[in-house]
Coordinates of C-alpha atoms and ligand atoms in Angstrom, one line a residue:
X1 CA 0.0 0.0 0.0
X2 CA 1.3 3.4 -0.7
X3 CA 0.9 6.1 1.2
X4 CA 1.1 9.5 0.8
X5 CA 5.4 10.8 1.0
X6 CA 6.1 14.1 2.0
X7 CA 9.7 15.5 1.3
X8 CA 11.2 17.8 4.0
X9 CA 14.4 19.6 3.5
X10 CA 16.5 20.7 6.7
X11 CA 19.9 22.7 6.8
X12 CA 21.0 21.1 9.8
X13 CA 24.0 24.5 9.5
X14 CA 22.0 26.9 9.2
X15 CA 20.4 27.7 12.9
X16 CA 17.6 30.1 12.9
X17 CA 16.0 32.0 15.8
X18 CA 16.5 30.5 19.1
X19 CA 13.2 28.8 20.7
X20 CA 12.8 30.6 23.6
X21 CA 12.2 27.7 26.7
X22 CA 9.4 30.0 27.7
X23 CA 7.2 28.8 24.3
X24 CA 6.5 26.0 27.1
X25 CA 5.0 28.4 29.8
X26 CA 2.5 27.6 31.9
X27 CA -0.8 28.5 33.7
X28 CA -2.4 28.7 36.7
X29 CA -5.3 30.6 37.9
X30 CA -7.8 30.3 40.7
X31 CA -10.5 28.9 38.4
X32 CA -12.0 25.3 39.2
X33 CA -9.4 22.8 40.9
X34 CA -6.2 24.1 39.7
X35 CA -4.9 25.6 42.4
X36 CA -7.0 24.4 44.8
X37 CA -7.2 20.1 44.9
X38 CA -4.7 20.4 41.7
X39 CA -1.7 22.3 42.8
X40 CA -2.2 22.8 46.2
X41 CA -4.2 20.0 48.7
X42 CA -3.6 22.1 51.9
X43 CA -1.0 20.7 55.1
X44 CA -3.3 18.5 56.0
X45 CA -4.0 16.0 53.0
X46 CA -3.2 13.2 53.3
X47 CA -1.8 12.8 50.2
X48 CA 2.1 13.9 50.4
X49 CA 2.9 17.9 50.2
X50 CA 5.3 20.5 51.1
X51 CA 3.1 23.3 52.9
X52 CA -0.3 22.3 51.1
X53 CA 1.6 22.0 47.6
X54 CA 1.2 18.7 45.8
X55 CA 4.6 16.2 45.5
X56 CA 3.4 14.3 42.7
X57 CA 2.2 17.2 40.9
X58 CA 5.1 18.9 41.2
X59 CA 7.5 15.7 40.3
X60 CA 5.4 15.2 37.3
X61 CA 5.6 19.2 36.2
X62 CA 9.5 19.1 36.9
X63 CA 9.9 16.4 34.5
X64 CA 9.0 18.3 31.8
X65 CA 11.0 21.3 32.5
X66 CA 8.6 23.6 32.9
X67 CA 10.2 27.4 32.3
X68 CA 7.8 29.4 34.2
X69 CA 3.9 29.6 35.6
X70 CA 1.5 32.7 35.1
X71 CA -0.8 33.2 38.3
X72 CA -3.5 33.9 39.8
X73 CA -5.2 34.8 36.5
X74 CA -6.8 34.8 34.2
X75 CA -10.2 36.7 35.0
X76 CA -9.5 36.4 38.2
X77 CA -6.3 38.1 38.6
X78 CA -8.0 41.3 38.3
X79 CA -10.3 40.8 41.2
X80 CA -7.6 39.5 43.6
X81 CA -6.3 41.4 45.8
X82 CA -3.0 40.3 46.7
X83 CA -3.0 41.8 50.8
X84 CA -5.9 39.7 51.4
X85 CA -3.3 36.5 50.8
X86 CA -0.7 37.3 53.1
X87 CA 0.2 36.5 56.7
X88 CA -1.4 33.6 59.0
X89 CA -3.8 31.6 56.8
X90 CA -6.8 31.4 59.5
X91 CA -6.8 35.4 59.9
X92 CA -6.7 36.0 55.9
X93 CA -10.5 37.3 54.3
X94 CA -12.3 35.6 51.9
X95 CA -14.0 36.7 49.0
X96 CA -16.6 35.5 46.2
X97 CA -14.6 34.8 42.9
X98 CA -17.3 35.8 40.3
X99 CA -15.8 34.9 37.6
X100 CA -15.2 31.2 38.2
X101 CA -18.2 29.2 39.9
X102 CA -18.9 32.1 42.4
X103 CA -17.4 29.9 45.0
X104 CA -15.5 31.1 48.5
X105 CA -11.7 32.0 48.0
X106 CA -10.3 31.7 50.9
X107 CA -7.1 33.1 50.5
X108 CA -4.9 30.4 51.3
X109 CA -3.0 29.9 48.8
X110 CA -1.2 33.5 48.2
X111 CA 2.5 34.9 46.9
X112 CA 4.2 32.5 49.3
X113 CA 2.9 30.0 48.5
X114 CA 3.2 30.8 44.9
X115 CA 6.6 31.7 45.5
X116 CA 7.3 28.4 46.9
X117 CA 5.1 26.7 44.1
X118 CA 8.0 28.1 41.9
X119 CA 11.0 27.5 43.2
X120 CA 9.6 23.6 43.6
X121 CA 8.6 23.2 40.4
X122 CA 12.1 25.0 39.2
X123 CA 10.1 27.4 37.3
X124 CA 10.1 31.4 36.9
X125 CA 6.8 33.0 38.1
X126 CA 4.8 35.3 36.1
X127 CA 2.6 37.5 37.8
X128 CA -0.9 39.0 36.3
X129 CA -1.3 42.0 38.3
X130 CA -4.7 43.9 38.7
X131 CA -5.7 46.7 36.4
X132 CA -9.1 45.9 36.1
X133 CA -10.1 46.4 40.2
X134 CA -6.9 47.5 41.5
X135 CA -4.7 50.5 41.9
X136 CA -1.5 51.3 40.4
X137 CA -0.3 52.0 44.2
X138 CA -1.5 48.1 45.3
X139 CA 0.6 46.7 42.0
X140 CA 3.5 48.8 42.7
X141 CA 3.2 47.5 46.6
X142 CA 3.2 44.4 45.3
X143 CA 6.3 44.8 43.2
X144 CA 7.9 46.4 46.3
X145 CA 7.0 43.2 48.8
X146 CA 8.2 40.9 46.0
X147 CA 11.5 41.8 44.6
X148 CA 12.7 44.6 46.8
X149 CA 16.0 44.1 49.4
X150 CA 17.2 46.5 51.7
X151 CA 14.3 48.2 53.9
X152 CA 11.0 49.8 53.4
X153 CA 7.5 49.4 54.2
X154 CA 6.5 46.4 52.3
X155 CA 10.4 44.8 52.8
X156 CA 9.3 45.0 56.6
X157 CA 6.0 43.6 56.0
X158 CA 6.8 40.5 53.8
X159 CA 9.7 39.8 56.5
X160 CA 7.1 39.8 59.2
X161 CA 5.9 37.3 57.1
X162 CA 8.7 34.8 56.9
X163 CA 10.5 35.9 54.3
X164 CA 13.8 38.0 54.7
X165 CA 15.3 38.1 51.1
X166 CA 13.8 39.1 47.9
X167 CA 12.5 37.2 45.4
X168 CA 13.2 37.4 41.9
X169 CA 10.8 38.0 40.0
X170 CA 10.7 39.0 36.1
X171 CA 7.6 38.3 34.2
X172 CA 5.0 41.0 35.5
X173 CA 1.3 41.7 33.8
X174 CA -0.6 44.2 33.8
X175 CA -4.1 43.3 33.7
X176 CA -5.7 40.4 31.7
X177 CA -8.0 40.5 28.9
X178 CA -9.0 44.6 29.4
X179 CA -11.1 44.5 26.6
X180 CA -13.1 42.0 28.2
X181 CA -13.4 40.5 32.4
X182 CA -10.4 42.7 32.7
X183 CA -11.8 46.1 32.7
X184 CA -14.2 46.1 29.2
X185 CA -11.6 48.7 28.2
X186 CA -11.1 50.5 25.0
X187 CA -7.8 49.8 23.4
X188 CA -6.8 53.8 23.9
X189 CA -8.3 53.9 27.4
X190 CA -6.2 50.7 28.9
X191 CA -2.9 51.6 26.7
X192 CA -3.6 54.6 29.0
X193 CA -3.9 52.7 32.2
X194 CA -1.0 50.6 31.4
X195 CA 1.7 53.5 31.0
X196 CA 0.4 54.5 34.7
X197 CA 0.7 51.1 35.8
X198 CA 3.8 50.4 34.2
X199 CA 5.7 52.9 35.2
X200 CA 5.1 52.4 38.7
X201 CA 6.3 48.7 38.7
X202 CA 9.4 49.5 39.7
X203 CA 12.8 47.8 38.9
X204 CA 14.0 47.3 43.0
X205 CA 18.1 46.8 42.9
X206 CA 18.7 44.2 40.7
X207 CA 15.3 42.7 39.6
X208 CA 14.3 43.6 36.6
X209 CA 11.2 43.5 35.1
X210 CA 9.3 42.1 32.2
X211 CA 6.4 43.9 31.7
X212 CA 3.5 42.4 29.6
X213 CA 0.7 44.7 28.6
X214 CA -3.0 42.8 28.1
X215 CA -3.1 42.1 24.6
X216 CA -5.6 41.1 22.4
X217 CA -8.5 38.6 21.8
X218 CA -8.0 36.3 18.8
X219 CA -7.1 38.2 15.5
X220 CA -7.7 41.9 17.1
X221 CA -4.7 43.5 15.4
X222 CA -6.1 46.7 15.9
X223 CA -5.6 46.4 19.5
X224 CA -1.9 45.4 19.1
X225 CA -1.5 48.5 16.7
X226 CA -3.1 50.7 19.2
X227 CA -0.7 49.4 21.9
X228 CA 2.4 49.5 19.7
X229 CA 1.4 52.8 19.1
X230 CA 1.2 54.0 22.5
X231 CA 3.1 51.7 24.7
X232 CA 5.8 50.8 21.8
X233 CA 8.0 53.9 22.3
X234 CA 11.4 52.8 24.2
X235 CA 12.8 56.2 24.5
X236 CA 16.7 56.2 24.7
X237 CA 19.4 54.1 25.6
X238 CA 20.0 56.6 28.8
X239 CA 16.3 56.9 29.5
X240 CA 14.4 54.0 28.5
X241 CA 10.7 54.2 28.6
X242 CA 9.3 51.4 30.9
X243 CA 6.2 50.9 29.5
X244 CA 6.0 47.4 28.5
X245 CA 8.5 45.2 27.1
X246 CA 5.9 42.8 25.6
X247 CA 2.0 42.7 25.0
X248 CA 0.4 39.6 24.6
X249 CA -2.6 37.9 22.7
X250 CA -5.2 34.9 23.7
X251 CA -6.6 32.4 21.6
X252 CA -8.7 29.1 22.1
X253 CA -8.8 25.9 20.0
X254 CA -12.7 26.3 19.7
X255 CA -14.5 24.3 16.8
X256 CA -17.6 24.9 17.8
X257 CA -19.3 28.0 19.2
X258 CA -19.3 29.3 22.4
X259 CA -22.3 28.4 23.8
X260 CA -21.8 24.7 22.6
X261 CA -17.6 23.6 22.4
X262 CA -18.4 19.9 21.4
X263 CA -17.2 17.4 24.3
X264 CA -13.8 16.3 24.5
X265 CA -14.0 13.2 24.1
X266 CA -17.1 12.5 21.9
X267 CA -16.4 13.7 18.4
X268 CA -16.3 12.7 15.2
X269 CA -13.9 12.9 12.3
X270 CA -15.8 16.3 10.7
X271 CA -15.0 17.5 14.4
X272 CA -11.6 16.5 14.8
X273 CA -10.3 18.3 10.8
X274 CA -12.4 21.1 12.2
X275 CA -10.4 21.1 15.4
X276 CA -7.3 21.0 13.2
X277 CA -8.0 23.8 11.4
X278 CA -8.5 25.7 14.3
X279 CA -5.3 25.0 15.9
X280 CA -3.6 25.6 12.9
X281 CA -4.8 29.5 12.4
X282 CA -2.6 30.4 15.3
X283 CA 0.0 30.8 12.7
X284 CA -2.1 32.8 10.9
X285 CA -2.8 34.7 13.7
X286 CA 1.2 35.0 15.2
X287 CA 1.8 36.1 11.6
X288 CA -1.0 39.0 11.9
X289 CA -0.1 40.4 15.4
X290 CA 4.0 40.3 14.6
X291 CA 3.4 42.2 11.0
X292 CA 1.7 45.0 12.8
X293 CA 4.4 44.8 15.5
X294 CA 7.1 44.7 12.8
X295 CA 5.6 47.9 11.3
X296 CA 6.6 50.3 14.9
X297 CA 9.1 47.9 16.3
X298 CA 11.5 46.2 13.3
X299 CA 14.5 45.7 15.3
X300 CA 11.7 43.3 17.8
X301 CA 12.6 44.6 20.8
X302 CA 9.0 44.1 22.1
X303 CA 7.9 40.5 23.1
X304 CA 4.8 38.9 21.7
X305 CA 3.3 36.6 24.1
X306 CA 0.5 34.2 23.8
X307 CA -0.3 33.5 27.2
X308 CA -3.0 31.7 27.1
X309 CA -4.0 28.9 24.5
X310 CA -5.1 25.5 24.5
X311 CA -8.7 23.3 23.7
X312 CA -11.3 24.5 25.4
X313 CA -14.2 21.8 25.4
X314 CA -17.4 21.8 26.9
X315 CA -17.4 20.7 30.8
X316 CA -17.5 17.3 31.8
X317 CA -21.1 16.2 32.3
X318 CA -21.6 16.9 35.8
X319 CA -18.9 19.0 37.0
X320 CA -19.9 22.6 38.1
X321 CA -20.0 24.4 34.5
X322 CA -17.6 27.4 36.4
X323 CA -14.7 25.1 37.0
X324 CA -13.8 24.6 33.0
X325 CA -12.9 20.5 33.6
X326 CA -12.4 18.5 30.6
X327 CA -11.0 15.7 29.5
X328 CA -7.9 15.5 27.0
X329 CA -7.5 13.3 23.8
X330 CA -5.2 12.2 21.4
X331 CA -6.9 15.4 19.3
X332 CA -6.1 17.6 22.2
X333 CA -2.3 16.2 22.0
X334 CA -2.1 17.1 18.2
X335 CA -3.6 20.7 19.0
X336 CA -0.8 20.8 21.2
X337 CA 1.7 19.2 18.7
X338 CA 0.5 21.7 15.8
X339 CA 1.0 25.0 18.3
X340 CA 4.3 24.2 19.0
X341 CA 5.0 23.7 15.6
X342 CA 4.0 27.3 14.8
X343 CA 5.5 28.9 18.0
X344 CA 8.8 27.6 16.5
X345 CA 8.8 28.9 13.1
X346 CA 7.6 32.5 15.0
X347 CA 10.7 32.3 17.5
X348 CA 12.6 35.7 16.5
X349 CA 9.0 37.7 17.7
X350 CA 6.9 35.5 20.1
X351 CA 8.8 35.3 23.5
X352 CA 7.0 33.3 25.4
X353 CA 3.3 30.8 25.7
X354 CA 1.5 29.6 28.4
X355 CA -1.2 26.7 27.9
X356 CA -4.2 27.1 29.3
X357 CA -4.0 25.5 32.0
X358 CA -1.8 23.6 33.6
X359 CA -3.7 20.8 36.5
X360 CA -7.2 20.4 35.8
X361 CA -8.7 23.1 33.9
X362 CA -8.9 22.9 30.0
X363 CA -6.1 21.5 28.2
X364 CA -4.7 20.4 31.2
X365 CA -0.9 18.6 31.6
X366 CA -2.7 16.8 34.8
X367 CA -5.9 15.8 36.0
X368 CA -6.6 14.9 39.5
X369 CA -9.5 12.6 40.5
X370 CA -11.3 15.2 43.4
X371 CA -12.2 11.9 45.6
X372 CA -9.3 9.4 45.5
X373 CA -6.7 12.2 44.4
X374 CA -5.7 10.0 41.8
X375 CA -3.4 11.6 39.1
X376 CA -3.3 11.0 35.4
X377 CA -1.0 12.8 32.8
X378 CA -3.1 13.7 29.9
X379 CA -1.6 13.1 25.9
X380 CA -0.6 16.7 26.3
X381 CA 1.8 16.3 28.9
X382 CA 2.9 13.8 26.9
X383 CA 3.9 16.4 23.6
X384 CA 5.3 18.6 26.2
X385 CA 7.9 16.1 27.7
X386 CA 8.4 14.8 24.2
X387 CA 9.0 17.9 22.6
X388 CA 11.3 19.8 25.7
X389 CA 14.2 19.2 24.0
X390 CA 13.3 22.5 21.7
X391 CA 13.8 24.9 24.7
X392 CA 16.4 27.3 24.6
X393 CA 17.8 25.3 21.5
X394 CA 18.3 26.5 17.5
X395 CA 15.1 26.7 15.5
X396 CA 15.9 25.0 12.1
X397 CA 13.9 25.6 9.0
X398 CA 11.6 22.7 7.7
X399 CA 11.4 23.2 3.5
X400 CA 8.4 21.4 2.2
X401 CA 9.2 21.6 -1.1
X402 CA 5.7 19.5 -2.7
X403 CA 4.0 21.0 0.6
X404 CA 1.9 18.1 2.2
X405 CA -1.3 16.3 1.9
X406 CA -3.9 17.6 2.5
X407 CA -7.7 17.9 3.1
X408 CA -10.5 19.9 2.6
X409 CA -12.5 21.2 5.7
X410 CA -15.2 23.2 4.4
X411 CA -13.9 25.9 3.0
X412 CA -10.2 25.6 4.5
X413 CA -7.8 23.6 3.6
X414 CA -5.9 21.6 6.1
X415 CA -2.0 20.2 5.4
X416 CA -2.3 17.1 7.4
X417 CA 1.6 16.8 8.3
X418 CA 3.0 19.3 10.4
X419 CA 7.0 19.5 11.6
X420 CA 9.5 21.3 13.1
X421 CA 13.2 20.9 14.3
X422 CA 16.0 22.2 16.0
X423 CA 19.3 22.4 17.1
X424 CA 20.8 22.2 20.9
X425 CA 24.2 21.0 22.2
X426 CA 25.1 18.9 19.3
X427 CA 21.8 17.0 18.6
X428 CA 19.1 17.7 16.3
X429 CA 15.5 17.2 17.1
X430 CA 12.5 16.5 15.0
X431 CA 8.6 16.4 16.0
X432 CA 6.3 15.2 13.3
X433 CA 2.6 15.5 13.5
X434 CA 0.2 13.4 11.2
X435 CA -3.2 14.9 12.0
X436 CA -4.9 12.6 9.5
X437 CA -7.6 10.4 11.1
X438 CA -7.4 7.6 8.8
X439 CA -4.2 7.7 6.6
X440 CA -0.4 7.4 7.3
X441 CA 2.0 9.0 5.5
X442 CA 6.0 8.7 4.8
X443 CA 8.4 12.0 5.4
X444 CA 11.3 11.9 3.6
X445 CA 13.8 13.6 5.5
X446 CA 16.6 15.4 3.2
X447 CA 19.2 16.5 5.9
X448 CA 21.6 18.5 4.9
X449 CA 24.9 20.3 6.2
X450 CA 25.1 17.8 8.3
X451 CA 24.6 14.3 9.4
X452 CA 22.9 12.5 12.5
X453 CA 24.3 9.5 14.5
X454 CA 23.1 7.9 17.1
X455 CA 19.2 8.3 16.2
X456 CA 16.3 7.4 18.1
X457 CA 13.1 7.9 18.1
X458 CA 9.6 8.0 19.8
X459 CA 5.5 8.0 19.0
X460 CA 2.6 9.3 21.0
X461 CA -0.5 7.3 19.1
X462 CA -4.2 6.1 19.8
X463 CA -6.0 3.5 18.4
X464 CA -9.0 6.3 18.3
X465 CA -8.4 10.1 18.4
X466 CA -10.8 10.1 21.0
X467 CA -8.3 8.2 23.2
X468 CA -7.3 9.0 26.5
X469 CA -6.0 8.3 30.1
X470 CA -7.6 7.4 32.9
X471 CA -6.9 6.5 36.6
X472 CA -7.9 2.7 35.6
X473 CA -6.1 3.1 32.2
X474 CA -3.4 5.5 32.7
X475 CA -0.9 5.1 29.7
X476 CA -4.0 4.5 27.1
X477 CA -2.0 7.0 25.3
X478 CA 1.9 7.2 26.7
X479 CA 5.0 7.7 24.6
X480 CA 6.8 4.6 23.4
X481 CA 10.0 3.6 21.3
X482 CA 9.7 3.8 18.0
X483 CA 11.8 3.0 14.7
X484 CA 12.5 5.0 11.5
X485 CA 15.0 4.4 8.4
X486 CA 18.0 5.7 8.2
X487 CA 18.4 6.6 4.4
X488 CA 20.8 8.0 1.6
X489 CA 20.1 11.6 2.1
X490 CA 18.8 11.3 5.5
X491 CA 15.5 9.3 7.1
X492 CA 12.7 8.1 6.5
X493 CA 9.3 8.6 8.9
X494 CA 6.8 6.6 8.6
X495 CA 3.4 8.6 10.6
X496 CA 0.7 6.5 11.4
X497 CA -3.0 8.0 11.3
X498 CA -2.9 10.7 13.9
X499 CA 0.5 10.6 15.5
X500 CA 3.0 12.5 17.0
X501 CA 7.0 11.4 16.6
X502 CA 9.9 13.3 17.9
X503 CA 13.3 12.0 16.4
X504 CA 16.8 13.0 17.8
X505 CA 20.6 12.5 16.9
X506 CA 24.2 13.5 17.6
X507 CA 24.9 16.1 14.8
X508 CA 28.4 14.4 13.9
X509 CA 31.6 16.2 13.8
X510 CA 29.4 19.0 16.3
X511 CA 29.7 20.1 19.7
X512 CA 27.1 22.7 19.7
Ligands
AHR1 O1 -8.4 30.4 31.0 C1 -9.7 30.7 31.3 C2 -10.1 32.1 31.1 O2 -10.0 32.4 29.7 C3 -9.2 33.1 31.7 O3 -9.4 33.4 33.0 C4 -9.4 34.3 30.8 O4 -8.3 35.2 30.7 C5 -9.8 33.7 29.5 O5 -11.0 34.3 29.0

């Protein structure tokens, strides 16, 4: 039988942009059971914890080198107010969080414990401070009680609290979705805000910040322009404006509408192309957002940032419709496989991603059973630890000369095989994607400048998209070993119907 072969030409010399390890960001807001009964289980679970925060979680997240972790929102970062989450647990207020199932916050899990989330997990913390209900004096307290050594008010106060050096902290928002939960701003009115906000974030001694303006929904480019325009001007060398260094952009894997998602895990093959297609406009949307940045900012000094993407399905059948829960597919891990794909080939402007989210909300890496505790890695984890390799290394340029197959989806068209590679510490690395349901298909690879050694390789793979892990059937869908052909000019992959492969070697004759 023959199947479809797709010829892919890589200069394994010629490195492009570096892949910034922060492509494989993170997210966790107060929404559902992320944070709480996902991250954090409280001192006295049973299950094992370091000052409420989950072990297993946190051993599980470590393996896949997570780079960093936006918190506490979301929507809700610009209700939450960051005092009320400080000091002795029993004596901290609650509040309502509207947004997200209008249950009781009770403030237990705060900056410490966020602070300590991070340095457990390894992981830099990004911050989504509050525009929307907030003050620009609260955010710059909050600045000042983070990052600032020496002594001052808030230095006093967080050492009253336990802590007696600074934390570093670097990625810093301001606000979340302003044109929406975050305020219902005008682009004009919150690039306003933000230059108040921003410049009052303070650099304290030697942390430095990364500020990230609210950036748009979906394919808003206007809002980007407005920002550029506004925000985008970075004074001089002697006096640089602090404004922002980065703005950032959302966008949801949605095939349906929003008032019905389609279920995670019943679908059929219309839904799953459909899905596909989806997934695959973030490049068209990457492309939009940096082409208007490119037009105020060519030498890309400002960061584009997608912090939050990912599926987002319709709830589990009876979970509370507030907490976002679903369940996670082999579709959900080709989303993922097809994202990171496109985040490569944008490396020289987007800076950094975060999925959306990380333990038990949407596309999640975990999910957590709320009465046994038990913990199952979704296919996505699975594309994240197969694909961590990428961070921090060379982005190399997939050619496609004959393009790939491909298939109509109503009036899109869909190219079936997806790929990327790069280069790090003398080995090359490869992930293929073969979103077709039903058909395989053969990648020629044509490596040039270069030549592997030592290759091996691995598959993710379902028997039905609609595949997935459970706490009775954990590794339904789990990496395994897998075998491609060495040839003339380079390899041969053979993709099974929806699979993902990653493929490494030793770049012989190379030590970088
Ligand atoms: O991730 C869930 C929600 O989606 C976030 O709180 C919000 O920013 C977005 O609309």
């Amino acid at each position: 039988m023959t199947h479809p072969v797709v010829p892919a030409i890589v200069n394994l010399d010629v490195p492009g942009p570096v892949i910034s390890r922060h492509l494989y960001g993170h997210f966790a807001e107060h929404l559902g059971r992320c944070v709480y009964g996902g991250f954090y289980v409280g001192e006295d679970s049973d299950l094992p914890n370091a000052g409420g925060i989950r072990l297993d979680v946190v051993a599980a997240l470590r393996a896949l080198d997570i780079p960093n972790l936006r918190w506490p929102g979301g929507c809700f970062a610009d209700e939450y107010h960051w005092m009320d989450g400080i000091g002795p647990k029993e004596q901290r207020p609650s509040m309502v969080n509207t947004h997200w199932g209008n249950v009781e916050e009770n403030n237990h899990f705060g900056t410490h414990e966020f602070m300590e989330l991070c340095e457990l997990l390894g992981a830099e913390p990004y911050i989504s401070g509050n525009v929307g209900s907030g003050t620009v004096r609260e955010m710059s307290d909050w600045v000042e009680y983070l990052t600032r050594d020496g002594d001052s008010p808030m230095v006093r106060l967080r050492r009253a609290n336990g802590r007696e050096r600074p934390w570093r902290v670097r990625f810093w928002g301001l606000g979340n979705e302003a044109w929406g939960c975050g305020g219902h701003m005008r682009a004009e009115q919150y690039a306003a805000e933000a230059r108040r906000y921003g410049t009052y974030c303070r650099d304290h001694g030697g942390n430095t910040l990364y500020r990230i303006a609210a950036g748009a929904n979906g394919a808003d480019y206007a809002w980007t322009e407005t920002l550029m325009k506004q925000l985008g001007d970075l004074g001089c060398a002697y006096r640089p404006a602090p404004f922002m260094q980065a703005l950032s952009f959302h966008y949801y894997t949605i095939p349906g509408t929003w008032q019905d998602k389609g279920a995670a895990t019943v679908f059929d093959t219309g839904d799953h192309y459909r899905t596909m297609v989806q997934a695959a406009r973030v490049d068209e949307l990457i492309t939009g957002h940096s082409n208007v940045m490119d037009c105020y900012d060519p030498g890309r000094n400002v960061g584009l940032v997608l912090d939050e993407w990912g599926t987002w399905w319709n709830v589990e059948p009876g979970t509370n419709p507030g907490f976002l829960h679903q369940q996670n597919t082999m579709r959900d891990a080709l989303v993922a496989s097809v994202h990171f794909d496109v985040f490569h080939r944008h490396a020289g402007r987007l800076v950094m991603a975060n999925i959306a989210q990380t333990v038990n909300v949407l596309q999640a890496m975990i999910l957590t059973d709320p009465d046994t505790g038990a913990l199952v890695l979704t296919p996505t984890y699975h594309v994240f630890e197969m694909n961590k390799g990428h961070q921090d290394a060379a982005s190399l340029r997939v050619d496609l000369p004959a393009g790939t197959p491909e298939r109509a989806v109503g009036d899109a068209r869909l190219a079936t095989v997806s790929m990327s590679a790069s280069r790090k510490d003398g080995r090359a690395l490869f992930s293929l994607s073969n979103l077709d349901a039903d058909e395989p298909a053969e990648v020629e690879l044509d490596l040039r400048g270069g030549a592997l050694t030592e290759v091996s390789a691995r598959i993710l793979t379902a028997g039905r998209l609609q595949d997935h892990n459970t706490p009775d059937a954990p590794e339904a869908v789990a990496p395994r070993p897998y075998e491609v052909a060495a040839t003339r000019a380079g390899l041969r992959v053979h993709l099974p119907a929806r699979s993902f492969v990653t493929v490494t070697g030793r770049l012989a004759g190379s030590d970088t």
